[in-house]
Tab-separated table of N, CA, C and O in Angstrom:
chain	number	residue	atom	x	y	z
V	1071	MET	N	116.546	-129.097	266.282
V	1071	MET	CA	117.134	-127.915	266.858
V	1071	MET	C	116.125	-126.751	266.759
V	1071	MET	O	115.531	-126.491	265.775
V	1072	ASN	N	116.023	-126.070	267.803
V	1072	ASN	CA	115.098	-124.889	267.980
V	1072	ASN	C	115.844	-123.699	267.350
V	1072	ASN	O	117.049	-123.599	267.421
V	1073	VAL	N	115.044	-122.888	266.680
V	1073	VAL	CA	115.669	-121.685	266.043
V	1073	VAL	C	116.359	-120.821	267.019
V	1073	VAL	O	117.329	-120.071	266.719
V	1074	ALA	N	115.926	-120.709	268.228
V	1074	ALA	CA	116.494	-119.983	269.325
V	1074	ALA	C	117.933	-120.512	269.732
V	1074	ALA	O	118.657	-119.797	270.305
V	1075	ASP	N	118.173	-121.726	269.428
V	1075	ASP	CA	119.551	-122.384	269.694
V	1075	ASP	C	120.545	-122.172	268.694
V	1075	ASP	O	121.712	-122.591	268.907
V	1076	ILE	N	120.221	-121.541	267.594
V	1076	ILE	CA	121.221	-121.290	266.520
V	1076	ILE	C	122.212	-120.277	266.978
V	1076	ILE	O	121.915	-119.129	267.308
V	1077	PRO	N	123.546	-120.641	267.094
V	1077	PRO	CA	124.517	-119.728	267.472
V	1077	PRO	C	124.855	-118.633	266.450
V	1077	PRO	O	124.609	-118.778	265.293
V	1078	SER	N	125.253	-117.466	266.973
V	1078	SER	CA	125.663	-116.363	266.058
V	1078	SER	C	126.881	-116.798	265.130
V	1078	SER	O	127.694	-117.708	265.530
V	1079	VAL	N	126.976	-116.146	264.017
V	1079	VAL	CA	128.062	-116.344	263.131
V	1079	VAL	C	128.867	-115.068	263.010
V	1079	VAL	O	128.404	-114.041	263.207
V	1080	SER	N	130.139	-115.228	262.767
V	1080	SER	CA	131.020	-113.961	262.667
V	1080	SER	C	131.013	-113.368	261.271
V	1080	SER	O	131.455	-112.175	261.129
V	1081	ARG	N	130.653	-114.183	260.300
V	1081	ARG	CA	130.741	-113.686	258.847
V	1081	ARG	C	129.508	-114.136	258.137
V	1081	ARG	O	128.983	-115.186	258.389
V	1082	CYS	N	129.150	-113.345	257.127
V	1082	CYS	CA	127.997	-113.854	256.256
V	1082	CYS	C	128.542	-114.762	255.185
V	1082	CYS	O	129.675	-115.104	255.213
V	1083	GLY	N	127.748	-115.174	254.247
V	1083	GLY	CA	128.188	-116.113	253.253
V	1083	GLY	C	128.985	-115.439	252.064
V	1083	GLY	O	129.547	-116.168	251.190
V	1084	ASN	N	129.150	-114.030	251.999
V	1084	ASN	CA	129.818	-113.497	250.917
V	1084	ASN	C	131.314	-113.370	251.286
V	1084	ASN	O	131.681	-113.085	252.355
V	1085	GLU	N	132.072	-113.706	250.266
V	1085	GLU	CA	133.583	-113.647	250.498
V	1085	GLU	C	134.155	-112.957	249.367
V	1085	GLU	O	133.995	-113.431	248.189
V	1086	PRO	N	134.898	-111.771	249.412
V	1086	PRO	CA	135.130	-111.057	250.572
V	1086	PRO	C	133.946	-110.172	250.937
V	1086	PRO	O	133.090	-109.867	250.034
V	1087	CYS	N	133.778	-109.708	252.215
V	1087	CYS	CA	132.701	-108.788	252.533
V	1087	CYS	C	133.194	-107.691	253.396
V	1087	CYS	O	133.732	-107.892	254.472
V	1088	GLY	N	133.201	-106.432	252.908
V	1088	GLY	CA	133.609	-105.312	253.503
V	1088	GLY	C	132.822	-105.074	254.815
V	1088	GLY	O	133.339	-104.367	255.786
V	1089	TRP	N	131.578	-105.423	254.899
V	1089	TRP	CA	130.707	-105.208	256.095
V	1089	TRP	C	131.191	-106.148	257.176
V	1089	TRP	O	131.174	-105.675	258.350
V	1090	CYS	N	131.483	-107.419	256.892
V	1090	CYS	CA	131.873	-108.295	257.939
V	1090	CYS	C	133.303	-108.012	258.469
V	1090	CYS	O	133.617	-108.323	259.592
V	1091	ASP	N	134.030	-107.262	257.643
V	1091	ASP	CA	135.427	-106.948	258.126
V	1091	ASP	C	135.449	-105.814	259.151
V	1091	ASP	O	136.428	-105.492	259.786
V	1092	ARG	N	134.212	-105.180	259.313
V	1092	ARG	CA	134.001	-104.147	260.328
V	1092	ARG	C	133.509	-104.633	261.553
V	1092	ARG	O	132.656	-105.485	261.581
V	1093	ASP	N	133.821	-103.949	262.765
V	1093	ASP	CA	133.182	-104.245	264.019
V	1093	ASP	C	132.593	-102.986	264.711
V	1093	ASP	O	132.003	-103.092	265.832
V	1094	ASP	N	132.693	-101.845	263.899
V	1094	ASP	CA	132.193	-100.580	264.570
V	1094	ASP	C	130.841	-100.170	264.107
V	1094	ASP	O	130.424	-99.097	264.502
V	1095	TRP	N	130.084	-100.916	263.288
V	1095	TRP	CA	128.784	-100.511	262.775
V	1095	TRP	C	127.790	-101.613	263.062
V	1095	TRP	O	127.572	-102.523	262.290
V	1096	PRO	N	127.161	-101.681	264.190
V	1096	PRO	CA	126.174	-102.724	264.488
V	1096	PRO	C	124.957	-102.717	263.500
V	1096	PRO	O	124.559	-101.616	263.127
V	1097	CYS	N	124.347	-103.813	263.377
V	1097	CYS	CA	123.136	-103.930	262.499
V	1097	CYS	C	122.042	-103.049	263.083
V	1097	CYS	O	121.722	-103.068	264.313
V	1098	ARG	N	121.421	-102.278	262.254
V	1098	ARG	CA	120.308	-101.305	262.741
V	1098	ARG	C	118.995	-102.066	263.089
V	1098	ARG	O	118.193	-101.624	263.737
V	1099	PHE	N	118.854	-103.382	262.601
V	1099	PHE	CA	117.644	-104.124	262.747
V	1099	PHE	C	117.599	-104.953	264.173
V	1099	PHE	O	116.732	-105.035	264.752
V	1100	CYS	N	118.852	-105.478	264.309
V	1100	CYS	CA	118.884	-106.386	265.601
V	1100	CYS	C	119.762	-105.629	266.613
V	1100	CYS	O	119.955	-106.237	267.782
V	1101	GLY	N	120.306	-104.410	266.385
V	1101	GLY	CA	121.237	-103.793	267.421
V	1101	GLY	C	122.438	-104.434	267.697
V	1101	GLY	O	123.123	-104.222	268.712
V	1102	GLY	N	122.934	-105.365	266.781
V	1102	GLY	CA	124.168	-106.020	266.884
V	1102	GLY	C	124.149	-107.412	267.653
V	1102	GLY	O	125.089	-108.086	267.792
V	1103	SER	N	122.859	-107.781	267.999
V	1103	SER	CA	122.764	-109.097	268.660
V	1103	SER	C	122.726	-110.254	267.730
V	1103	SER	O	123.003	-111.398	268.201
V	1104	GLY	N	122.446	-110.042	266.504
V	1104	GLY	CA	122.300	-111.150	265.481
V	1104	GLY	C	120.935	-111.856	265.505
V	1104	GLY	O	120.735	-112.721	264.730
V	1105	ARG	N	120.063	-111.395	266.378
V	1105	ARG	CA	118.666	-111.983	266.561
V	1105	ARG	C	117.632	-110.791	266.509
V	1105	ARG	O	117.958	-109.598	266.929
V	1106	TRP	N	116.552	-111.106	265.934
V	1106	TRP	CA	115.459	-110.052	265.961
V	1106	TRP	C	114.096	-110.672	266.368
V	1106	TRP	O	113.997	-111.883	266.274
V	1107	CYS	N	113.175	-109.839	266.765
V	1107	CYS	CA	111.892	-110.362	267.280
V	1107	CYS	C	110.782	-109.608	266.438
V	1107	CYS	O	110.103	-108.797	267.029
V	1108	PRO	N	110.532	-110.007	265.203
V	1108	PRO	CA	109.390	-109.523	264.519
V	1108	PRO	C	108.063	-110.111	264.993
V	1108	PRO	O	108.048	-111.046	265.685
V	1109	GLU	N	106.981	-109.440	264.461
V	1109	GLU	CA	105.613	-110.023	264.692
V	1109	GLU	C	105.045	-110.678	263.468
V	1109	GLU	O	105.271	-110.112	262.416
V	1110	ARG	N	104.219	-111.669	263.607
V	1110	ARG	CA	103.607	-112.242	262.415
V	1110	ARG	C	102.061	-112.343	262.757
V	1110	ARG	O	101.749	-112.525	263.959
V	1111	PRO	N	101.231	-112.277	261.789
V	1111	PRO	CA	99.795	-112.428	262.138
V	1111	PRO	C	99.415	-113.843	262.489
V	1111	PRO	O	100.104	-114.872	262.012
V	1112	ASN	N	98.461	-113.883	263.412
V	1112	ASN	CA	97.996	-115.236	263.752
V	1112	ASN	C	96.460	-115.178	263.904
V	1112	ASN	O	95.908	-114.281	264.581
V	1113	ARG	N	95.827	-116.160	263.276
V	1113	ARG	CA	94.388	-116.277	263.317
V	1113	ARG	C	93.977	-117.265	264.429
V	1113	ARG	O	94.303	-118.453	264.366
V	1114	GLU	N	93.151	-116.768	265.348
V	1114	GLU	CA	92.691	-117.571	266.394
V	1114	GLU	C	91.462	-118.456	265.971
V	1114	GLU	O	90.826	-118.124	264.891
V	1115	PRO	N	91.142	-119.544	266.632
V	1115	PRO	CA	89.943	-120.295	266.105
V	1115	PRO	C	88.685	-119.500	266.004
V	1115	PRO	O	87.847	-119.865	265.195
V	1116	SER	N	88.572	-118.455	266.779
V	1116	SER	CA	87.309	-117.602	266.685
V	1116	SER	C	87.392	-116.680	265.517
V	1116	SER	O	86.363	-116.115	265.242
V	1117	GLY	N	88.474	-116.707	264.784
V	1117	GLY	CA	88.567	-115.781	263.605
V	1117	GLY	C	89.192	-114.523	263.808
V	1117	GLY	O	89.509	-113.803	262.962
V	1118	VAL	N	89.522	-114.137	265.128
V	1118	VAL	CA	90.217	-112.925	265.428
V	1118	VAL	C	91.658	-113.045	265.000
V	1118	VAL	O	92.339	-114.024	265.199
V	1119	ILE	N	92.132	-111.990	264.272
V	1119	ILE	CA	93.506	-111.999	263.915
V	1119	ILE	C	94.278	-111.209	264.884
V	1119	ILE	O	93.927	-109.995	265.098
V	1120	GLY	N	95.326	-111.695	265.423
V	1120	GLY	CA	96.167	-111.023	266.379
V	1120	GLY	C	97.658	-111.098	265.911
V	1120	GLY	O	97.975	-111.580	264.731
V	1121	TRP	N	98.572	-110.674	266.636
V	1121	TRP	CA	100.051	-110.724	266.274
V	1121	TRP	C	100.782	-111.450	267.360
V	1121	TRP	O	100.498	-111.419	268.547
V	1122	VAL	N	101.688	-112.305	266.842
V	1122	VAL	CA	102.544	-113.101	267.687
V	1122	VAL	C	104.002	-112.877	267.489
V	1122	VAL	O	104.477	-112.688	266.315
V	1123	ARG	N	104.720	-112.437	268.605
V	1123	ARG	CA	106.145	-112.116	268.436
V	1123	ARG	C	106.917	-113.380	268.316
V	1123	ARG	O	106.649	-114.281	269.123
V	1124	ILE	N	107.866	-113.417	267.362
V	1124	ILE	CA	108.658	-114.552	267.159
V	1124	ILE	C	110.157	-114.107	267.298
V	1124	ILE	O	110.486	-112.937	267.150
V	1125	ASP	N	110.965	-115.088	267.603
V	1125	ASP	CA	112.515	-114.775	267.871
V	1125	ASP	C	113.220	-115.589	266.850
V	1125	ASP	O	112.986	-116.842	266.761
V	1126	GLU	N	114.026	-114.934	266.012
V	1126	GLU	CA	114.616	-115.700	264.912
V	1126	GLU	C	116.020	-115.003	264.603
V	1126	GLU	O	116.200	-113.845	264.908
V	1127	PRO	N	116.918	-115.651	263.923
V	1127	PRO	CA	118.144	-115.039	263.510
V	1127	PRO	C	117.840	-113.832	262.538
V	1127	PRO	O	116.892	-113.939	261.798
V	1128	CYS	N	118.527	-112.838	262.632
V	1128	CYS	CA	118.406	-111.598	261.863
V	1128	CYS	C	118.608	-111.790	260.511
V	1128	CYS	O	119.794	-112.270	260.117
V	1129	ARG	N	117.711	-111.594	259.651
V	1129	ARG	CA	117.867	-111.848	258.139
V	1129	ARG	C	118.608	-110.668	257.464
V	1129	ARG	O	119.212	-110.850	256.393
V	1130	MET	N	118.622	-109.529	258.052
V	1130	MET	CA	119.238	-108.369	257.439
V	1130	MET	C	120.686	-108.302	257.484
V	1130	MET	O	121.434	-107.689	256.675
V	1131	CYS	N	121.297	-108.930	258.513
V	1131	CYS	CA	122.704	-108.915	258.720
V	1131	CYS	C	123.343	-110.342	258.530
V	1131	CYS	O	124.511	-110.513	258.745
V	1132	GLY	N	122.473	-111.337	258.160
V	1132	GLY	CA	122.966	-112.668	258.080
V	1132	GLY	C	123.334	-113.330	259.419
V	1132	GLY	O	124.135	-114.097	259.424
V	1133	HIS	N	122.750	-112.804	260.429
V	1133	HIS	CA	122.927	-113.387	261.819
V	1133	HIS	C	124.374	-113.040	262.343
V	1133	HIS	O	124.816	-113.713	263.232
V	1134	THR	N	124.931	-111.970	261.749
V	1134	THR	CA	126.290	-111.592	262.142
V	1134	THR	C	126.331	-110.471	263.266
V	1134	THR	O	127.342	-110.355	263.966
V	1135	GLY	N	125.261	-109.685	263.250
V	1135	GLY	CA	125.143	-108.598	264.116
V	1135	GLY	C	125.867	-107.379	263.558
V	1135	GLY	O	125.879	-106.268	264.324
V	1136	LYS	N	126.440	-107.388	262.400
V	1136	LYS	CA	127.151	-106.358	261.730
V	1136	LYS	C	126.309	-105.766	260.573
V	1136	LYS	O	125.643	-106.509	259.823
V	1137	GLU	N	126.306	-104.474	260.496
V	1137	GLU	CA	125.544	-103.820	259.460
V	1137	GLU	C	125.837	-104.301	258.044
V	1137	GLU	O	126.998	-104.424	257.707
V	1138	HIS	N	124.845	-104.635	257.277
V	1138	HIS	CA	125.008	-105.064	255.920
V	1138	HIS	C	123.964	-104.259	255.124
V	1138	HIS	O	122.765	-104.647	255.032
V	1139	ASP	N	124.338	-103.103	254.610
V	1139	ASP	CA	123.348	-102.241	253.853
V	1139	ASP	C	123.053	-102.812	252.514
V	1139	ASP	O	123.943	-102.917	251.650
V	1140	PRO	N	121.760	-103.315	252.189
V	1140	PRO	CA	121.547	-103.969	251.058
V	1140	PRO	C	121.288	-103.111	249.848
V	1140	PRO	O	121.074	-103.573	248.715
V	1141	LEU	N	121.196	-101.841	249.966
V	1141	LEU	CA	120.798	-100.890	248.905
V	1141	LEU	C	121.948	-100.571	247.959
V	1141	LEU	O	123.018	-100.105	248.402
V	1142	PRO	N	121.750	-100.766	246.638
V	1142	PRO	CA	122.791	-100.384	245.683
V	1142	PRO	C	123.023	-98.914	245.767
V	1142	PRO	O	122.145	-98.103	245.907
V	1143	GLY	N	124.295	-98.505	245.718
V	1143	GLY	CA	124.666	-97.173	245.738
V	1143	GLY	C	124.585	-96.632	247.139
V	1143	GLY	O	124.969	-95.350	247.317
V	1144	ALA	N	124.441	-97.400	248.197
V	1144	ALA	CA	124.494	-96.844	249.560
V	1144	ALA	C	126.017	-96.582	249.885
V	1144	ALA	O	127.018	-97.131	249.326
V	1145	ILE	N	126.134	-95.756	250.845
V	1145	ILE	CA	127.412	-95.479	251.417
V	1145	ILE	C	128.138	-96.742	251.904
V	1145	ILE	O	127.537	-97.530	252.718
V	1146	GLY	N	129.227	-97.198	251.231
V	1146	GLY	CA	129.841	-98.363	251.549
V	1146	GLY	C	130.559	-98.494	252.944
V	1146	GLY	O	130.613	-97.521	253.638
V	1147	PRO	N	131.000	-99.598	253.375
V	1147	PRO	CA	131.490	-99.726	254.657
V	1147	PRO	C	132.880	-99.002	254.929
V	1147	PRO	O	133.221	-98.730	255.953
V	1148	THR	N	133.538	-98.709	253.788
V	1148	THR	CA	134.789	-97.987	254.004
V	1148	THR	C	134.672	-96.537	254.222
V	1148	THR	O	135.580	-95.882	254.615
V	1149	THR	N	133.488	-96.040	253.869
V	1149	THR	CA	133.237	-94.524	254.068
V	1149	THR	C	132.388	-94.218	255.247
V	1149	THR	O	132.196	-93.054	255.533
V	1150	ARG	N	131.953	-95.148	256.028
V	1150	ARG	CA	131.030	-94.868	257.167
V	1150	ARG	C	131.912	-94.566	258.332
V	1150	ARG	O	132.798	-95.045	258.846
């Protein structure tokens, strides 16, 4: 299975999760799509280092597309 073929999920692995219970706060990293396109370094045979864009499930929201603020003491989902 190709990583691009992984379907979105509606909830993360935490139960209960106040972030997954909301639909009004999209993930700031993927924009609510559940996927993001970071860049990683790539060394060519000539030795030149460049950047390659990859497409993968968003790690910050658990591929849900919903904001999951990982910082302790952050404003919780009930106050946003």
